[in-house]
Amino acid sequence: MKKFLLIASISFLIFSCNTDNKTSETFTCQKITENVDIASQQLGFQVKLIEESGKILNPRTVYNNKIEYIPIDDWTSGFFPGSMWYMYELTKDEKWKTTGTKYTEALDSVKYLKWHHDIGFMIYCSYGNAYRLTQNPAYKDVIIEAAKSLSTRFRPAAGVIQSWDEDRGWQGTKGWMCPVIIDNMMNLELLFEASKMANDTTFRHIAISHANATMEHQYRKDNSCYHVVDYDKINGDVRGKCTAQGYADESAWARGQAWGLYGFAVCYRETKDPRYLEMAEKIYNFIFNHKNMPADLIPYWDFDAPNIPNEPRDASAAAVIASGLYELSEYKPEYKKTADKIMASLSSDAYRAIVGTNGNFILMHSVGSIPHDAEIDVPLNYADYYFLEALMRKRNLDCK
Ligand code: GLY
């Protein structure tokens, strides 16, 4: 018996002194180092190509075997500069600060963009991280100006920020008056931060109003969400609910569920209103109890896609969910295990590209929009961005 107790105590001591075992078995601190190494190589190649071009290019995806670069008013323009900042944070290597600064400052005029709602993604992922890591006051001004631009899209009668203009070209004519997409939850972080920076609660009130309307109108009884809710901007009524990027109006588009989960986590962080945490938990339960969620926790592009299991996965949705769950794990510790499991899957050969392939993006197998026949089973800059953010959050939780 004594011998058994001695062996048991020694094993316990060895186990508790091994820093790698501070974290779940599925996603260790060593895995973070491995991922950062691979990301350094992939993004290093990406930067080299850009620098060799002599221009400031912003990569979004791969199309016909070629890297697709986007203009600064594309909704994804903040992600590549933002990835530079996460690389700087993860490695402390000044070279990422240099590129982060250069590619972020190239977005300066985006602060005046008023023709769609995505300015939150664009400015907060780039300038938001830049300010967080450098405290450069000029970046604060950009963030505040961007919040002013986003606020011009607030429709008081409905209490929401209008996502797209009613006549948005690529959507065709839908007869919408004030379409709001679930993605818009991601733009609220810019408003919360700008409110603190400008010492002006107007932005915060807009964010809270939008979150409350979304909670009331965008979610179904089963706690999945519609992609689009169209409001009457004169009297505030809901005019219709449908999808643009999901399989069907009544289906659960995977990235939409991810945006909602992440967005309500941010709202809880900023307000401590328990309704937002409850909403995030309900979304979690919908996602992870769904019969179509695969064992590796990388969702199909839509939970109701007709040919599951023969449907594309969406690694971008998985990365957004993982990052959101690391944040939520501060309030719901059990969520960390789920996030770890997602990150272990994303870091496997099934989703993480071999260095030198995949157009120098880190992750494979994301989906942009199947109904638009666009970006199906491709790398996407936002999948990489949220993957890096999740790595950083995990490191801060467990591996510092
Ligand atoms: N915000 C657009 C998308 O998620 O595809």
Coordinates of C-alpha atoms and ligand atoms in Angstrom, one line a residue:
M1 CA 0.0 0.0 0.0
K2 CA 2.8 2.4 1.0
K3 CA 4.6 1.6 -2.3
F4 CA 1.4 2.3 -4.2
L5 CA 0.9 5.7 -2.5
L6 CA 4.6 6.7 -3.2
I7 CA 4.2 5.8 -6.9
A8 CA 0.9 7.7 -7.0
S9 CA 2.4 10.8 -5.4
I10 CA 5.4 10.8 -7.7
S11 CA 3.2 10.4 -10.7
F12 CA 1.0 13.3 -9.5
L13 CA 4.0 15.5 -9.0
I14 CA 5.5 14.7 -12.4
F15 CA 2.0 15.3 -14.0
S16 CA 1.5 18.7 -12.3
C17 CA 5.0 20.0 -13.0
N18 CA 4.7 19.4 -16.7
T19 CA 3.6 22.7 -18.1
D20 CA 2.2 21.1 -21.2
N21 CA -0.3 19.3 -19.0
K22 CA -1.7 22.6 -17.7
T23 CA -3.9 22.4 -20.7
S24 CA -6.3 19.8 -22.2
E25 CA -4.8 16.7 -23.8
T26 CA -6.1 17.7 -27.2
F27 CA -4.4 21.1 -27.6
T28 CA -1.2 21.6 -25.7
C29 CA 1.0 24.6 -25.3
Q30 CA 3.5 22.8 -27.5
K31 CA 0.8 22.8 -30.2
I32 CA 0.7 26.6 -30.0
T33 CA 4.4 26.8 -30.6
E34 CA 4.1 24.5 -33.6
N35 CA 1.2 26.5 -35.1
V36 CA 3.0 29.8 -34.6
D37 CA 6.1 28.4 -36.4
I38 CA 4.0 27.3 -39.3
A39 CA 2.1 30.6 -39.4
S40 CA 5.4 32.4 -39.4
Q41 CA 6.5 30.6 -42.4
Q42 CA 3.2 30.8 -44.3
L43 CA 2.6 34.5 -43.6
G44 CA 6.3 35.2 -44.1
F45 CA 6.0 33.9 -47.7
Q46 CA 2.9 35.9 -48.1
V47 CA 4.6 39.1 -47.0
K48 CA 7.7 38.4 -49.2
L49 CA 5.4 38.2 -52.3
I50 CA 3.7 41.4 -51.4
E51 CA 7.0 43.2 -50.7
E52 CA 8.5 41.9 -54.0
S53 CA 5.5 43.4 -55.9
G54 CA 6.4 46.9 -54.7
K55 CA 2.8 47.5 -53.8
I56 CA 0.6 47.1 -50.7
L57 CA -1.5 44.1 -51.5
N58 CA -4.2 42.5 -49.3
P59 CA -4.7 38.8 -49.8
R60 CA -8.2 37.3 -49.3
T61 CA -8.2 33.8 -50.8
V62 CA -7.1 31.7 -53.7
Y63 CA -9.0 31.6 -56.9
N64 CA -8.0 29.5 -59.9
N65 CA -4.7 28.7 -58.2
K66 CA -3.9 32.4 -57.8
I67 CA -3.8 34.5 -54.7
E68 CA -6.7 36.9 -54.8
Y69 CA -5.9 40.4 -53.6
I70 CA -8.7 42.8 -52.6
P71 CA -9.2 46.6 -52.5
I72 CA -9.3 48.3 -49.2
D73 CA -13.1 48.7 -49.2
D74 CA -13.6 44.9 -49.3
W75 CA -15.2 43.7 -46.1
T76 CA -12.2 41.4 -45.4
S77 CA -9.5 44.1 -45.7
G78 CA -8.8 44.3 -42.0
F79 CA -7.9 40.6 -41.5
F80 CA -4.5 40.4 -43.1
P81 CA -3.2 43.5 -41.4
G82 CA -4.8 42.1 -38.2
S83 CA -3.0 38.8 -38.6
M84 CA 0.3 40.7 -38.7
W85 CA -0.5 42.1 -35.3
Y86 CA -1.4 38.7 -33.9
M87 CA 1.9 37.4 -35.3
Y88 CA 3.7 40.3 -33.5
E89 CA 1.9 39.5 -30.3
L90 CA 2.6 35.8 -30.6
T91 CA 6.3 36.1 -31.5
K92 CA 7.4 39.6 -30.3
D93 CA 9.3 39.7 -33.6
E94 CA 9.5 43.4 -34.7
K95 CA 9.2 42.4 -38.4
W96 CA 5.5 41.7 -37.9
K97 CA 5.1 45.1 -36.3
T98 CA 6.6 46.7 -39.3
T99 CA 4.3 45.0 -41.7
G100 CA 1.3 45.3 -39.4
T101 CA 1.9 49.1 -39.3
K102 CA 2.4 49.4 -43.1
Y103 CA -0.7 47.3 -44.0
T104 CA -2.9 48.8 -41.3
E105 CA -2.0 52.4 -42.3
A106 CA -2.9 51.6 -45.9
L107 CA -6.5 51.3 -44.7
D108 CA -6.7 54.8 -43.3
S109 CA -9.4 56.1 -45.6
V110 CA -11.7 53.2 -44.7
K111 CA -12.6 55.2 -41.6
Y112 CA -15.0 57.2 -43.7
L113 CA -16.7 54.2 -45.3
K114 CA -20.5 54.4 -44.9
W115 CA -21.9 52.2 -47.6
H116 CA -21.9 49.0 -45.7
H117 CA -21.6 47.9 -42.0
D118 CA -18.4 45.9 -42.2
I119 CA -16.2 48.8 -41.2
G120 CA -16.2 47.2 -37.8
F121 CA -14.4 44.2 -39.0
M122 CA -12.1 46.3 -41.3
I123 CA -11.0 48.9 -38.7
Y124 CA -11.2 47.0 -35.5
C125 CA -9.2 43.9 -36.7
S126 CA -6.5 46.2 -38.1
Y127 CA -6.4 49.5 -36.2
G128 CA -8.0 48.0 -33.1
N129 CA -5.2 45.5 -32.7
A130 CA -2.6 48.2 -33.8
Y131 CA -3.8 50.5 -31.0
R132 CA -4.0 47.7 -28.4
L133 CA -0.4 46.8 -29.1
T134 CA 1.2 50.2 -29.7
Q135 CA -1.1 52.8 -28.0
N136 CA -0.4 55.1 -30.9
P137 CA -3.0 58.0 -30.4
A138 CA -3.4 58.5 -34.1
Y139 CA -4.9 55.0 -34.3
K140 CA -7.4 55.9 -31.7
D141 CA -8.7 58.8 -33.9
V142 CA -9.1 56.4 -36.8
I143 CA -11.2 54.0 -34.5
I144 CA -13.4 56.9 -33.3
E145 CA -13.9 58.2 -36.8
A146 CA -14.9 54.7 -38.0
A147 CA -17.4 54.4 -35.2
K148 CA -18.9 57.7 -36.3
S149 CA -19.2 56.3 -39.9
L150 CA -20.8 53.1 -38.7
S151 CA -23.2 55.0 -36.5
T152 CA -24.6 56.8 -39.6
R153 CA -26.2 53.4 -40.4
F154 CA -28.2 53.3 -37.2
R155 CA -31.9 53.3 -37.8
P156 CA -33.5 54.5 -34.5
A157 CA -37.1 53.3 -35.3
A158 CA -35.9 49.7 -35.5
G159 CA -33.0 50.2 -33.1
V160 CA -30.5 48.5 -35.5
I161 CA -27.5 49.3 -37.6
Q162 CA -28.4 48.7 -41.3
S163 CA -26.0 46.1 -42.7
W164 CA -26.4 46.5 -46.4
D165 CA -28.0 49.1 -48.6
E166 CA -31.4 48.0 -49.9
D167 CA -30.1 48.1 -53.5
R168 CA -26.9 46.1 -52.8
G169 CA -25.8 44.9 -56.2
W170 CA -24.6 41.3 -55.7
Q171 CA -27.7 40.4 -53.7
G172 CA -29.9 41.3 -56.7
T173 CA -33.3 43.0 -56.0
K174 CA -34.7 41.6 -52.8
G175 CA -37.1 44.5 -51.9
W176 CA -35.3 45.0 -48.6
M177 CA -35.7 48.2 -46.7
C178 CA -33.2 47.8 -43.8
P179 CA -31.5 44.5 -44.0
V180 CA -29.6 43.4 -40.9
I181 CA -27.3 40.3 -41.1
I182 CA -26.2 38.4 -38.1
D183 CA -22.6 39.2 -39.0
N184 CA -23.3 42.7 -37.8
M185 CA -22.9 41.5 -34.2
M186 CA -19.1 41.5 -35.0
N187 CA -19.1 45.2 -35.7
L188 CA -20.3 46.1 -32.1
E189 CA -16.8 45.7 -30.6
L190 CA -15.6 48.8 -32.5
L191 CA -18.5 50.8 -31.0
F192 CA -17.9 49.6 -27.5
E193 CA -14.2 50.5 -27.7
A194 CA -14.7 53.8 -29.5
S195 CA -17.2 54.7 -26.8
K196 CA -14.5 54.3 -24.1
M197 CA -11.9 56.1 -26.2
A198 CA -14.1 59.1 -27.0
N199 CA -15.7 59.1 -23.6
D200 CA -19.1 59.2 -25.4
T201 CA -21.8 56.7 -24.6
T202 CA -23.6 57.2 -27.9
F203 CA -21.7 54.4 -29.7
R204 CA -22.3 52.1 -26.7
H205 CA -26.0 52.8 -26.7
I206 CA -26.2 52.0 -30.4
A207 CA -24.3 48.7 -29.9
I208 CA -26.6 47.7 -27.0
S209 CA -29.7 48.6 -29.0
H210 CA -28.5 46.5 -31.9
A211 CA -27.7 43.5 -29.8
N212 CA -31.1 43.6 -28.1
A213 CA -33.0 43.8 -31.4
T214 CA -30.9 41.0 -32.7
M215 CA -31.6 38.9 -29.7
E216 CA -35.3 39.6 -30.1
H217 CA -35.8 39.2 -33.8
Q218 CA -32.9 37.3 -35.3
Y219 CA -33.1 34.1 -33.2
R220 CA -35.5 31.2 -33.6
K221 CA -37.0 29.1 -30.8
D222 CA -34.2 26.5 -31.2
N223 CA -31.6 29.3 -30.7
S224 CA -30.3 29.1 -34.3
C225 CA -30.4 32.4 -36.2
Y226 CA -31.6 33.8 -39.4
H227 CA -29.0 35.3 -41.6
V228 CA -31.0 38.3 -42.7
V229 CA -33.8 40.2 -40.9
D230 CA -35.3 43.1 -42.8
Y231 CA -36.8 46.0 -40.8
D232 CA -39.0 48.8 -41.7
K233 CA -36.9 51.8 -41.0
I234 CA -39.9 54.1 -40.6
N235 CA -41.9 52.2 -38.0
G236 CA -39.3 49.6 -36.9
D237 CA -41.4 46.6 -37.8
V238 CA -39.8 43.3 -39.0
R239 CA -40.7 42.9 -42.7
G240 CA -39.1 39.5 -43.3
K241 CA -36.5 37.0 -42.4
C242 CA -34.4 35.0 -44.8
T243 CA -30.9 34.0 -45.9
A244 CA -28.3 35.3 -48.4
Q245 CA -25.4 33.0 -47.8
G246 CA -27.1 30.0 -46.1
Y247 CA -28.7 27.0 -47.7
A248 CA -32.3 28.1 -47.1
D249 CA -34.2 30.9 -45.3
E250 CA -35.0 28.5 -42.4
S251 CA -31.6 26.8 -42.3
A252 CA -28.7 27.5 -39.9
W253 CA -25.8 28.9 -41.8
A254 CA -22.7 27.8 -39.9
R255 CA -20.7 31.1 -40.0
G256 CA -23.8 33.0 -39.0
Q257 CA -24.1 30.9 -35.8
A258 CA -20.4 31.6 -35.2
W259 CA -20.7 35.4 -35.6
G260 CA -23.6 35.3 -33.1
L261 CA -21.8 33.3 -30.5
Y262 CA -18.7 35.5 -30.7
G263 CA -20.7 38.8 -30.9
F264 CA -22.8 38.0 -27.7
A265 CA -19.6 37.0 -25.9
V266 CA -18.2 40.5 -26.7
C267 CA -21.5 42.1 -25.5
Y268 CA -21.3 40.3 -22.2
R269 CA -17.7 41.3 -21.7
E270 CA -18.5 45.0 -22.4
T271 CA -21.8 45.2 -20.4
K272 CA -21.9 42.2 -18.0
D273 CA -25.6 42.0 -18.8
P274 CA -26.4 38.3 -18.0
R275 CA -28.8 38.1 -20.9
Y276 CA -25.9 38.2 -23.4
L277 CA -24.1 35.4 -21.6
E278 CA -27.3 33.3 -21.6
M279 CA -27.7 34.0 -25.3
A280 CA -24.2 32.9 -26.0
E281 CA -24.8 29.7 -24.0
K282 CA -28.0 29.0 -25.9
I283 CA -26.1 29.4 -29.2
Y284 CA -23.4 27.1 -27.9
N285 CA -26.0 24.5 -27.1
F286 CA -27.6 24.7 -30.5
I287 CA -24.2 24.3 -32.2
F288 CA -22.7 21.5 -30.1
N289 CA -25.9 19.5 -29.7
H290 CA -26.7 19.6 -33.4
K291 CA -27.0 16.1 -35.0
N292 CA -25.0 17.3 -38.0
M293 CA -22.0 18.6 -36.0
P294 CA -19.2 16.3 -37.1
A295 CA -17.0 14.5 -34.5
D296 CA -14.0 16.8 -35.3
L297 CA -16.2 19.9 -34.5
I298 CA -15.5 21.6 -37.8
P299 CA -19.1 22.4 -39.0
Y300 CA -20.5 21.9 -42.5
W301 CA -21.0 25.2 -44.2
D302 CA -24.7 25.0 -43.2
F303 CA -26.1 22.8 -40.4
D304 CA -29.0 21.9 -42.8
A305 CA -27.1 21.5 -46.0
P306 CA -28.9 18.9 -48.0
N307 CA -26.2 16.4 -48.7
I308 CA -24.4 16.1 -45.4
P309 CA -22.0 14.3 -45.0
N310 CA -21.0 15.2 -48.6
E311 CA -21.0 18.9 -48.1
P312 CA -18.0 21.3 -47.7
R313 CA -16.8 22.1 -44.1
D314 CA -16.2 25.7 -43.1
A315 CA -13.0 26.1 -41.2
S316 CA -13.6 29.8 -40.9
A317 CA -16.8 29.2 -38.8
A318 CA -14.8 26.8 -36.6
A319 CA -12.0 29.3 -36.0
V320 CA -14.5 32.1 -35.1
I321 CA -16.3 29.7 -32.7
A322 CA -13.0 28.6 -31.1
S323 CA -11.9 32.1 -30.5
G324 CA -15.3 33.1 -29.1
L325 CA -15.2 30.0 -26.8
Y326 CA -11.8 30.9 -25.3
E327 CA -13.3 34.3 -24.4
L328 CA -16.4 32.6 -23.0
S329 CA -14.4 30.1 -21.1
E330 CA -13.5 32.9 -18.6
Y331 CA -17.1 32.7 -17.5
K332 CA -17.9 29.1 -18.5
P333 CA -14.6 27.1 -17.9
E334 CA -16.0 24.0 -19.5
Y335 CA -16.1 25.7 -22.9
K336 CA -12.3 25.6 -23.1
K337 CA -12.2 21.9 -23.8
T338 CA -14.5 22.4 -26.8
A339 CA -12.3 25.2 -28.1
D340 CA -9.2 23.0 -27.6
K341 CA -10.8 20.3 -29.5
I342 CA -11.7 22.6 -32.4
M343 CA -8.1 23.9 -32.4
A344 CA -6.7 20.4 -32.4
S345 CA -8.7 19.6 -35.5
L346 CA -7.8 22.8 -37.3
S347 CA -4.1 22.1 -36.5
S348 CA -4.3 18.7 -38.0
D349 CA -3.3 17.8 -41.6
A350 CA -6.9 17.7 -42.5
Y351 CA -7.2 21.5 -42.2
R352 CA -3.8 23.1 -41.8
A353 CA -1.9 23.5 -45.0
I354 CA 1.6 22.2 -45.6
V355 CA 4.1 25.0 -45.6
G356 CA 4.5 26.5 -49.1
T357 CA 1.1 25.4 -50.3
N358 CA -2.5 26.9 -50.1
G359 CA -1.5 30.3 -51.4
N360 CA 0.5 30.9 -48.2
F361 CA -2.7 30.9 -46.1
I362 CA -2.6 28.8 -42.9
L363 CA -6.0 27.0 -43.0
M364 CA -7.7 25.1 -45.9
H365 CA -11.3 24.3 -46.3
S366 CA -13.4 27.3 -45.7
V367 CA -16.5 28.5 -47.5
G368 CA -17.4 32.0 -48.6
S369 CA -20.9 31.8 -50.1
I370 CA -22.3 28.7 -51.8
P371 CA -25.5 30.4 -53.0
H372 CA -23.3 32.8 -54.9
D373 CA -21.0 30.0 -56.1
A374 CA -18.2 31.9 -54.5
E375 CA -15.2 30.7 -52.5
I376 CA -16.1 27.1 -52.0
D377 CA -13.6 25.0 -50.1
V378 CA -10.8 27.5 -50.2
P379 CA -8.5 29.3 -47.8
L380 CA -9.9 32.6 -46.4
N381 CA -8.0 35.5 -44.7
Y382 CA -10.6 35.6 -41.9
A383 CA -10.2 31.9 -41.1
D384 CA -6.5 32.5 -40.5
Y385 CA -7.2 35.7 -38.5
Y386 CA -9.5 34.1 -36.0
F387 CA -7.3 31.0 -35.9
L388 CA -4.4 33.3 -34.8
E389 CA -6.6 35.1 -32.4
A390 CA -7.7 31.8 -30.9
L391 CA -4.0 30.8 -30.5
M392 CA -3.3 34.0 -28.8
R393 CA -6.3 33.7 -26.4
K394 CA -5.4 30.1 -25.6
R395 CA -1.8 31.0 -24.9
N396 CA -2.9 33.8 -22.6
L397 CA -5.2 31.5 -20.8
D398 CA -2.9 28.5 -20.3
C399 CA 0.6 28.9 -21.6
K400 CA 2.2 32.2 -20.5
Ligands
GLY1 N1 -19.6 38.8 -43.4 C1 -19.7 38.0 -44.5 C2 -19.5 36.6 -44.3 O1 -19.4 36.1 -43.2 O2 -19.3 35.9 -45.3

